[in-house]
Short mmCIF file of N, CA and C in Angstrom, two decimals:
data_model
loop_
_atom_site.label_atom_id
_atom_site.label_comp_id
_atom_site.label_asym_id
_atom_site.label_seq_id
_atom_site.Cartn_x
_atom_site.Cartn_y
_atom_site.Cartn_z
N MET A 226 0.81 -1.20 0.02
CA MET A 226 0.00 -0.02 0.00
C MET A 226 0.87 1.26 0.02
N ILE A 227 2.05 1.19 0.49
CA ILE A 227 2.91 2.39 0.60
C ILE A 227 3.72 2.62 -0.65
N ALA A 228 3.82 1.65 -1.51
CA ALA A 228 4.71 1.79 -2.70
C ALA A 228 4.45 3.04 -3.51
N PRO A 229 3.20 3.38 -3.86
CA PRO A 229 3.02 4.55 -4.64
C PRO A 229 3.45 5.85 -3.88
N LEU A 230 3.23 5.84 -2.56
CA LEU A 230 3.65 7.01 -1.75
C LEU A 230 5.14 7.12 -1.71
N ILE A 231 5.86 6.01 -1.62
CA ILE A 231 7.32 6.03 -1.62
C ILE A 231 7.81 6.58 -2.90
N SER A 232 7.21 6.14 -4.03
CA SER A 232 7.63 6.65 -5.31
C SER A 232 7.37 8.17 -5.46
N LYS A 233 6.22 8.56 -5.06
CA LYS A 233 5.84 9.97 -5.14
C LYS A 233 6.82 10.86 -4.35
N LEU A 234 7.05 10.42 -3.11
CA LEU A 234 7.92 11.25 -2.23
C LEU A 234 9.38 11.24 -2.73
N HIS A 235 9.83 10.09 -3.24
CA HIS A 235 11.22 10.01 -3.73
C HIS A 235 11.38 10.91 -4.95
N TYR A 236 10.46 10.77 -5.91
CA TYR A 236 10.67 11.55 -7.16
C TYR A 236 10.32 13.01 -7.03
N SER A 237 9.70 13.40 -5.92
CA SER A 237 9.46 14.83 -5.70
C SER A 237 10.55 15.37 -4.72
N ASN A 238 11.59 14.61 -4.49
CA ASN A 238 12.75 14.94 -3.65
C ASN A 238 12.31 15.37 -2.25
N ASP A 239 11.30 14.72 -1.71
CA ASP A 239 10.85 15.05 -0.33
C ASP A 239 11.43 13.95 0.57
N SER A 240 12.70 14.07 0.92
CA SER A 240 13.38 13.03 1.71
C SER A 240 12.84 13.12 3.14
N ILE A 241 12.42 14.24 3.65
CA ILE A 241 11.87 14.37 4.94
C ILE A 241 10.55 13.63 5.03
N GLY A 242 9.69 13.83 4.06
CA GLY A 242 8.39 13.11 3.99
C GLY A 242 8.61 11.61 3.83
N LEU A 243 9.59 11.21 2.99
CA LEU A 243 9.87 9.81 2.82
C LEU A 243 10.39 9.16 4.10
N GLN A 244 11.26 9.88 4.82
CA GLN A 244 11.80 9.35 6.09
C GLN A 244 10.62 9.20 7.08
N ARG A 245 9.72 10.17 7.13
CA ARG A 245 8.59 10.12 8.06
C ARG A 245 7.68 8.91 7.72
N LEU A 246 7.38 8.73 6.44
CA LEU A 246 6.59 7.61 6.02
C LEU A 246 7.21 6.28 6.41
N VAL A 247 8.51 6.10 6.12
CA VAL A 247 9.17 4.89 6.38
C VAL A 247 9.18 4.59 7.91
N ARG A 248 9.40 5.65 8.68
CA ARG A 248 9.43 5.49 10.16
C ARG A 248 8.03 5.10 10.70
N ASN A 249 6.96 5.70 10.19
CA ASN A 249 5.63 5.35 10.57
C ASN A 249 5.32 3.91 10.25
N VAL A 250 5.65 3.45 9.08
CA VAL A 250 5.36 2.08 8.63
C VAL A 250 6.20 1.14 9.47
N LEU A 251 7.42 1.52 9.78
CA LEU A 251 8.27 0.69 10.61
C LEU A 251 7.67 0.47 11.98
N PHE A 252 7.17 1.53 12.63
CA PHE A 252 6.57 1.39 13.95
C PHE A 252 5.30 0.55 13.92
N ILE A 253 4.50 0.72 12.93
CA ILE A 253 3.27 -0.09 12.81
C ILE A 253 3.64 -1.55 12.65
N ASN A 254 4.60 -1.85 11.79
CA ASN A 254 5.04 -3.23 11.54
C ASN A 254 5.67 -3.83 12.83
N ILE A 255 6.45 -3.06 13.54
CA ILE A 255 7.06 -3.53 14.74
C ILE A 255 5.94 -3.91 15.78
N GLY A 256 4.94 -3.08 15.87
CA GLY A 256 3.83 -3.37 16.80
C GLY A 256 3.19 -4.69 16.49
N PHE A 257 2.85 -4.91 15.24
CA PHE A 257 2.24 -6.21 14.84
C PHE A 257 3.14 -7.37 15.08
N CYS A 258 4.41 -7.22 14.76
CA CYS A 258 5.34 -8.31 14.90
C CYS A 258 5.60 -8.67 16.32
N VAL A 259 5.72 -7.64 17.19
CA VAL A 259 5.94 -7.93 18.59
C VAL A 259 4.73 -8.65 19.20
N ILE A 260 3.52 -8.21 18.87
CA ILE A 260 2.30 -8.86 19.37
C ILE A 260 2.26 -10.33 18.91
N THR A 261 2.59 -10.57 17.64
CA THR A 261 2.56 -11.91 17.10
C THR A 261 3.63 -12.79 17.79
N CYS A 262 4.84 -12.26 17.96
CA CYS A 262 5.93 -13.01 18.59
C CYS A 262 5.59 -13.33 20.04
N ILE A 263 5.03 -12.38 20.75
CA ILE A 263 4.65 -12.68 22.18
C ILE A 263 3.53 -13.72 22.26
N THR A 264 2.58 -13.59 21.32
CA THR A 264 1.46 -14.58 21.29
C THR A 264 2.07 -15.97 20.99
N LEU A 265 2.94 -16.07 20.03
CA LEU A 265 3.54 -17.36 19.73
C LEU A 265 4.40 -17.90 20.86
N LEU A 266 5.08 -17.02 21.54
CA LEU A 266 5.89 -17.41 22.71
C LEU A 266 5.00 -17.98 23.80
N LEU A 267 3.87 -17.39 24.04
CA LEU A 267 2.97 -17.77 25.13
C LEU A 267 2.12 -19.05 24.77
N ILE A 268 1.58 -19.07 23.56
CA ILE A 268 0.71 -20.20 23.21
C ILE A 268 1.12 -20.98 22.01
N GLY A 269 2.40 -20.79 21.57
CA GLY A 269 2.88 -21.49 20.41
C GLY A 269 2.79 -23.01 20.52
N PRO A 270 3.17 -23.58 21.69
CA PRO A 270 3.06 -25.05 21.77
C PRO A 270 1.65 -25.57 21.63
N TYR A 271 0.68 -24.81 22.10
CA TYR A 271 -0.73 -25.22 21.96
C TYR A 271 -1.15 -25.18 20.53
N ILE A 272 -0.70 -24.10 19.85
CA ILE A 272 -1.07 -23.93 18.40
C ILE A 272 -0.45 -25.07 17.62
N LEU A 273 0.81 -25.34 17.83
CA LEU A 273 1.50 -26.45 17.08
C LEU A 273 0.85 -27.80 17.42
N SER A 274 0.50 -28.00 18.64
CA SER A 274 -0.06 -29.34 18.98
C SER A 274 -1.43 -29.56 18.37
N TYR A 275 -2.10 -28.50 17.97
CA TYR A 275 -3.37 -28.60 17.25
C TYR A 275 -3.21 -29.43 15.96
N PHE A 276 -2.06 -29.30 15.33
CA PHE A 276 -1.82 -30.01 14.06
C PHE A 276 -1.32 -31.42 14.26
N GLY A 277 -1.01 -31.79 15.52
CA GLY A 277 -0.55 -33.14 15.85
C GLY A 277 0.54 -33.01 16.83
N SER A 278 0.76 -34.08 17.64
CA SER A 278 1.72 -34.01 18.70
C SER A 278 3.16 -33.89 18.18
N GLU A 279 3.42 -34.43 16.96
CA GLU A 279 4.77 -34.34 16.40
C GLU A 279 5.14 -32.93 16.02
N PHE A 280 4.18 -32.03 15.86
CA PHE A 280 4.44 -30.65 15.53
C PHE A 280 4.94 -29.87 16.71
N SER A 281 4.73 -30.33 17.95
CA SER A 281 5.21 -29.67 19.10
C SER A 281 6.74 -29.50 19.13
N ASN A 282 7.40 -30.41 18.47
CA ASN A 282 8.87 -30.29 18.37
C ASN A 282 9.33 -29.10 17.58
N GLY A 283 8.45 -28.45 16.88
CA GLY A 283 8.73 -27.29 16.10
C GLY A 283 8.76 -25.98 16.83
N PHE A 284 8.57 -26.00 18.16
CA PHE A 284 8.48 -24.75 18.94
C PHE A 284 9.75 -23.95 18.90
N LEU A 285 10.90 -24.57 19.09
CA LEU A 285 12.19 -23.88 19.06
C LEU A 285 12.48 -23.27 17.68
N PRO A 286 12.28 -24.04 16.58
CA PRO A 286 12.45 -23.41 15.26
C PRO A 286 11.48 -22.27 15.06
N LEU A 287 10.27 -22.36 15.57
CA LEU A 287 9.27 -21.30 15.42
C LEU A 287 9.80 -20.04 16.14
N LEU A 288 10.36 -20.20 17.31
CA LEU A 288 10.91 -19.02 18.02
C LEU A 288 12.09 -18.39 17.31
N ILE A 289 12.94 -19.24 16.71
CA ILE A 289 14.08 -18.76 15.93
C ILE A 289 13.58 -17.98 14.72
N LEU A 290 12.59 -18.49 14.07
CA LEU A 290 12.05 -17.78 12.93
C LEU A 290 11.33 -16.44 13.32
N CYS A 291 10.77 -16.44 14.53
CA CYS A 291 10.20 -15.17 15.04
C CYS A 291 11.29 -14.15 15.23
N ILE A 292 12.39 -14.57 15.78
CA ILE A 292 13.49 -13.59 15.99
C ILE A 292 14.04 -13.13 14.63
N GLY A 293 14.21 -14.00 13.70
CA GLY A 293 14.64 -13.61 12.37
C GLY A 293 13.61 -12.63 11.69
N HIS A 294 12.37 -12.93 11.86
CA HIS A 294 11.37 -11.99 11.24
C HIS A 294 11.36 -10.68 11.98
N LEU A 295 11.59 -10.66 13.26
CA LEU A 295 11.63 -9.39 14.00
C LEU A 295 12.81 -8.56 13.48
N VAL A 296 13.97 -9.18 13.23
CA VAL A 296 15.08 -8.46 12.64
C VAL A 296 14.71 -7.97 11.26
N ASN A 297 13.98 -8.78 10.48
CA ASN A 297 13.46 -8.41 9.20
C ASN A 297 12.65 -7.14 9.31
N ILE A 298 11.74 -7.08 10.22
CA ILE A 298 10.89 -5.93 10.46
C ILE A 298 11.70 -4.71 10.84
N LEU A 299 12.71 -4.91 11.70
CA LEU A 299 13.51 -3.78 12.19
C LEU A 299 14.32 -3.10 11.04
N ALA A 300 14.54 -3.83 9.94
CA ALA A 300 15.18 -3.23 8.77
C ALA A 300 14.27 -2.30 8.05
N GLY A 301 12.95 -2.34 8.37
CA GLY A 301 12.01 -1.42 7.76
C GLY A 301 11.64 -1.85 6.35
N PRO A 302 10.88 -1.05 5.69
CA PRO A 302 10.45 -1.34 4.30
C PRO A 302 11.50 -1.06 3.26
N ALA A 303 12.72 -1.52 3.51
CA ALA A 303 13.86 -1.20 2.65
C ALA A 303 13.65 -1.71 1.22
N GLY A 304 13.10 -2.89 1.06
CA GLY A 304 12.89 -3.44 -0.29
C GLY A 304 11.90 -2.58 -1.07
N ASN A 305 10.84 -2.18 -0.45
CA ASN A 305 9.86 -1.27 -1.14
C ASN A 305 10.53 0.01 -1.50
N VAL A 306 11.31 0.58 -0.62
CA VAL A 306 11.99 1.88 -0.88
C VAL A 306 12.91 1.74 -2.03
N LEU A 307 13.71 0.65 -2.07
CA LEU A 307 14.65 0.47 -3.16
C LEU A 307 13.92 0.33 -4.51
N CYS A 308 12.88 -0.57 -4.52
CA CYS A 308 12.18 -0.84 -5.78
C CYS A 308 11.41 0.36 -6.27
N MET A 309 10.87 1.19 -5.42
CA MET A 309 10.10 2.33 -5.88
C MET A 309 10.96 3.55 -6.07
N SER A 310 12.26 3.50 -5.87
CA SER A 310 13.14 4.60 -6.03
C SER A 310 14.14 4.37 -7.18
N GLY A 311 13.91 3.34 -7.96
CA GLY A 311 14.79 3.08 -9.09
C GLY A 311 16.02 2.21 -8.78
N PHE A 312 16.07 1.59 -7.64
CA PHE A 312 17.18 0.72 -7.28
C PHE A 312 16.72 -0.73 -7.18
N GLU A 313 15.98 -1.19 -8.15
CA GLU A 313 15.48 -2.55 -8.16
C GLU A 313 16.62 -3.53 -8.18
N ARG A 314 17.69 -3.22 -8.92
CA ARG A 314 18.83 -4.16 -9.00
C ARG A 314 19.49 -4.33 -7.65
N LYS A 315 19.57 -3.29 -6.85
CA LYS A 315 20.15 -3.41 -5.53
C LYS A 315 19.28 -4.33 -4.67
N ALA A 316 17.96 -4.18 -4.72
CA ALA A 316 17.03 -5.05 -4.02
C ALA A 316 17.22 -6.50 -4.48
N PHE A 317 17.37 -6.68 -5.81
CA PHE A 317 17.57 -7.98 -6.41
C PHE A 317 18.92 -8.60 -5.86
N HIS A 318 19.97 -7.81 -5.89
CA HIS A 318 21.26 -8.33 -5.40
C HIS A 318 21.18 -8.78 -3.94
N ALA A 319 20.53 -7.97 -3.13
CA ALA A 319 20.37 -8.37 -1.71
C ALA A 319 19.60 -9.65 -1.60
N GLY A 320 18.55 -9.82 -2.41
CA GLY A 320 17.77 -11.03 -2.37
C GLY A 320 18.55 -12.24 -2.83
N VAL A 321 19.39 -12.10 -3.84
CA VAL A 321 20.23 -13.18 -4.33
C VAL A 321 21.23 -13.60 -3.23
N LEU A 322 21.87 -12.61 -2.66
CA LEU A 322 22.82 -12.90 -1.57
C LEU A 322 22.15 -13.64 -0.39
N GLY A 323 21.00 -13.09 0.01
CA GLY A 323 20.26 -13.76 1.09
C GLY A 323 19.88 -15.20 0.78
N THR A 324 19.50 -15.44 -0.46
CA THR A 324 19.16 -16.79 -0.93
C THR A 324 20.35 -17.67 -0.94
N LEU A 325 21.48 -17.23 -1.38
CA LEU A 325 22.71 -18.03 -1.38
C LEU A 325 23.17 -18.34 0.03
N VAL A 326 23.06 -17.39 0.91
CA VAL A 326 23.39 -17.64 2.33
C VAL A 326 22.51 -18.70 2.89
N ASN A 327 21.17 -18.57 2.54
CA ASN A 327 20.22 -19.56 3.09
C ASN A 327 20.56 -20.97 2.56
N LEU A 328 20.84 -21.08 1.28
CA LEU A 328 21.13 -22.41 0.70
C LEU A 328 22.41 -23.03 1.30
N LEU A 329 23.44 -22.17 1.44
CA LEU A 329 24.68 -22.69 2.00
C LEU A 329 24.56 -23.09 3.51
N LEU A 330 23.88 -22.25 4.28
CA LEU A 330 23.67 -22.59 5.65
C LEU A 330 22.81 -23.77 5.79
N ASN A 331 21.78 -23.94 4.98
CA ASN A 331 20.92 -25.10 5.02
C ASN A 331 21.74 -26.40 4.73
N LEU A 332 22.62 -26.33 3.78
CA LEU A 332 23.50 -27.49 3.45
C LEU A 332 24.30 -27.95 4.64
N PHE A 333 24.76 -26.94 5.43
CA PHE A 333 25.63 -27.34 6.59
C PHE A 333 24.81 -27.61 7.84
N LEU A 334 23.76 -26.86 8.10
CA LEU A 334 23.06 -26.92 9.36
C LEU A 334 22.00 -28.01 9.46
N ILE A 335 21.29 -28.26 8.40
CA ILE A 335 20.22 -29.28 8.44
C ILE A 335 20.69 -30.67 8.81
N PRO A 336 21.83 -31.12 8.19
CA PRO A 336 22.28 -32.49 8.58
C PRO A 336 22.65 -32.57 10.08
N ILE A 337 23.05 -31.49 10.68
CA ILE A 337 23.49 -31.53 12.07
C ILE A 337 22.37 -31.23 13.01
N TYR A 338 21.54 -30.19 12.72
CA TYR A 338 20.48 -29.77 13.66
C TYR A 338 19.07 -29.95 13.16
N GLY A 339 18.88 -30.48 12.01
CA GLY A 339 17.54 -30.74 11.50
C GLY A 339 16.77 -29.47 11.27
N MET A 340 15.46 -29.50 11.69
CA MET A 340 14.62 -28.34 11.42
C MET A 340 15.06 -27.11 12.21
N THR A 341 15.77 -27.26 13.35
CA THR A 341 16.34 -26.09 14.05
C THR A 341 17.42 -25.46 13.22
N GLY A 342 18.22 -26.28 12.55
CA GLY A 342 19.25 -25.72 11.64
C GLY A 342 18.67 -24.98 10.48
N ALA A 343 17.58 -25.50 9.96
CA ALA A 343 16.88 -24.82 8.82
C ALA A 343 16.32 -23.48 9.32
N ALA A 344 15.80 -23.42 10.55
CA ALA A 344 15.30 -22.16 11.05
C ALA A 344 16.45 -21.16 11.26
N ILE A 345 17.59 -21.62 11.78
CA ILE A 345 18.74 -20.74 11.99
C ILE A 345 19.20 -20.21 10.67
N ALA A 346 19.31 -21.05 9.66
CA ALA A 346 19.72 -20.61 8.35
C ALA A 346 18.78 -19.56 7.75
N THR A 347 17.49 -19.84 7.88
CA THR A 347 16.47 -18.86 7.38
C THR A 347 16.53 -17.55 8.11
N ALA A 348 16.64 -17.59 9.45
CA ALA A 348 16.66 -16.39 10.19
C ALA A 348 17.95 -15.57 9.85
N PHE A 349 19.07 -16.26 9.75
CA PHE A 349 20.27 -15.54 9.38
C PHE A 349 20.22 -14.95 7.97
N SER A 350 19.60 -15.66 7.06
CA SER A 350 19.49 -15.13 5.70
C SER A 350 18.54 -13.94 5.67
N PHE A 351 17.50 -13.92 6.54
CA PHE A 351 16.69 -12.68 6.65
C PHE A 351 17.56 -11.51 7.08
N ILE A 352 18.45 -11.75 8.03
CA ILE A 352 19.27 -10.64 8.53
C ILE A 352 20.19 -10.13 7.43
N VAL A 353 20.83 -11.04 6.70
CA VAL A 353 21.69 -10.64 5.62
C VAL A 353 20.96 -9.92 4.53
N TRP A 354 19.82 -10.46 4.07
CA TRP A 354 19.01 -9.88 2.98
C TRP A 354 18.47 -8.48 3.39
N ASN A 355 17.86 -8.38 4.54
CA ASN A 355 17.28 -7.09 4.91
C ASN A 355 18.33 -6.11 5.43
N GLY A 356 19.36 -6.60 6.06
CA GLY A 356 20.46 -5.69 6.46
C GLY A 356 21.11 -5.04 5.26
N LEU A 357 21.37 -5.83 4.20
CA LEU A 357 21.90 -5.29 2.99
C LEU A 357 21.00 -4.30 2.30
N GLN A 358 19.72 -4.59 2.27
CA GLN A 358 18.78 -3.65 1.70
C GLN A 358 18.73 -2.32 2.48
N ALA A 359 18.76 -2.42 3.81
CA ALA A 359 18.73 -1.22 4.67
C ALA A 359 20.02 -0.39 4.38
N TYR A 360 21.14 -1.11 4.25
CA TYR A 360 22.38 -0.42 3.93
C TYR A 360 22.27 0.31 2.56
N TYR A 361 21.74 -0.33 1.58
CA TYR A 361 21.58 0.29 0.28
C TYR A 361 20.65 1.51 0.31
N VAL A 362 19.59 1.42 1.10
CA VAL A 362 18.69 2.58 1.26
C VAL A 362 19.46 3.74 1.82
N LYS A 363 20.23 3.54 2.85
CA LYS A 363 21.03 4.60 3.43
C LYS A 363 22.07 5.12 2.47
N LYS A 364 22.70 4.22 1.77
CA LYS A 364 23.79 4.65 0.90
C LYS A 364 23.32 5.40 -0.36
N TYR A 365 22.27 4.90 -0.99
CA TYR A 365 21.87 5.43 -2.30
C TYR A 365 20.73 6.39 -2.21
N ILE A 366 19.89 6.32 -1.19
CA ILE A 366 18.71 7.22 -1.09
C ILE A 366 18.88 8.24 0.01
N GLY A 367 19.72 7.89 0.99
CA GLY A 367 20.06 8.85 2.03
C GLY A 367 19.07 8.94 3.20
N ILE A 368 18.25 7.93 3.35
CA ILE A 368 17.37 7.88 4.54
C ILE A 368 17.66 6.59 5.26
N LYS A 369 17.15 6.51 6.49
CA LYS A 369 17.30 5.28 7.31
C LYS A 369 15.99 4.55 7.29
N SER A 370 15.97 3.35 6.71
CA SER A 370 14.81 2.53 6.69
C SER A 370 14.69 1.67 7.93
N TYR A 371 15.74 1.61 8.72
CA TYR A 371 15.82 0.77 9.87
C TYR A 371 15.55 1.54 11.15
N LEU A 372 15.32 0.82 12.23
CA LEU A 372 14.97 1.44 13.52
C LEU A 372 16.26 2.00 14.10
N THR A 373 16.19 3.29 14.49
CA THR A 373 17.27 3.97 15.18
C THR A 373 16.73 4.51 16.51
N PHE A 374 17.59 4.59 17.42
CA PHE A 374 17.15 5.08 18.76
C PHE A 374 17.74 6.45 19.02
#
């Protein structure tokens, strides 16, 4: 929903408005993600057991993926900002690198740690992918898409 606004603000050279939009979206997304993560932390085992007792073993990987997704959210809407500002190739490069990291880590971690290894690989690839996108937004567009204190 914010993509047209990002494009409009970027091409009208309103970096202050763009920064404000990105920050507002970031805080809304953080709110939803924190609520979801807390809910899964509190009742995740019950939700997983609904699908069968063998799914209860997935609680630790679920928590690892929650942490990875929280880091993803903290990077802000960097992918949207890149794509709507003419830097689609940078978003693509970050996605390719994140995918390669995921594949390589899965090759090494799944045989040792099983589904927990897959969750670690995926969470880490989220961090690489979105961290690189946030870096590109700062470098090429000059705003911070990530959470700052």
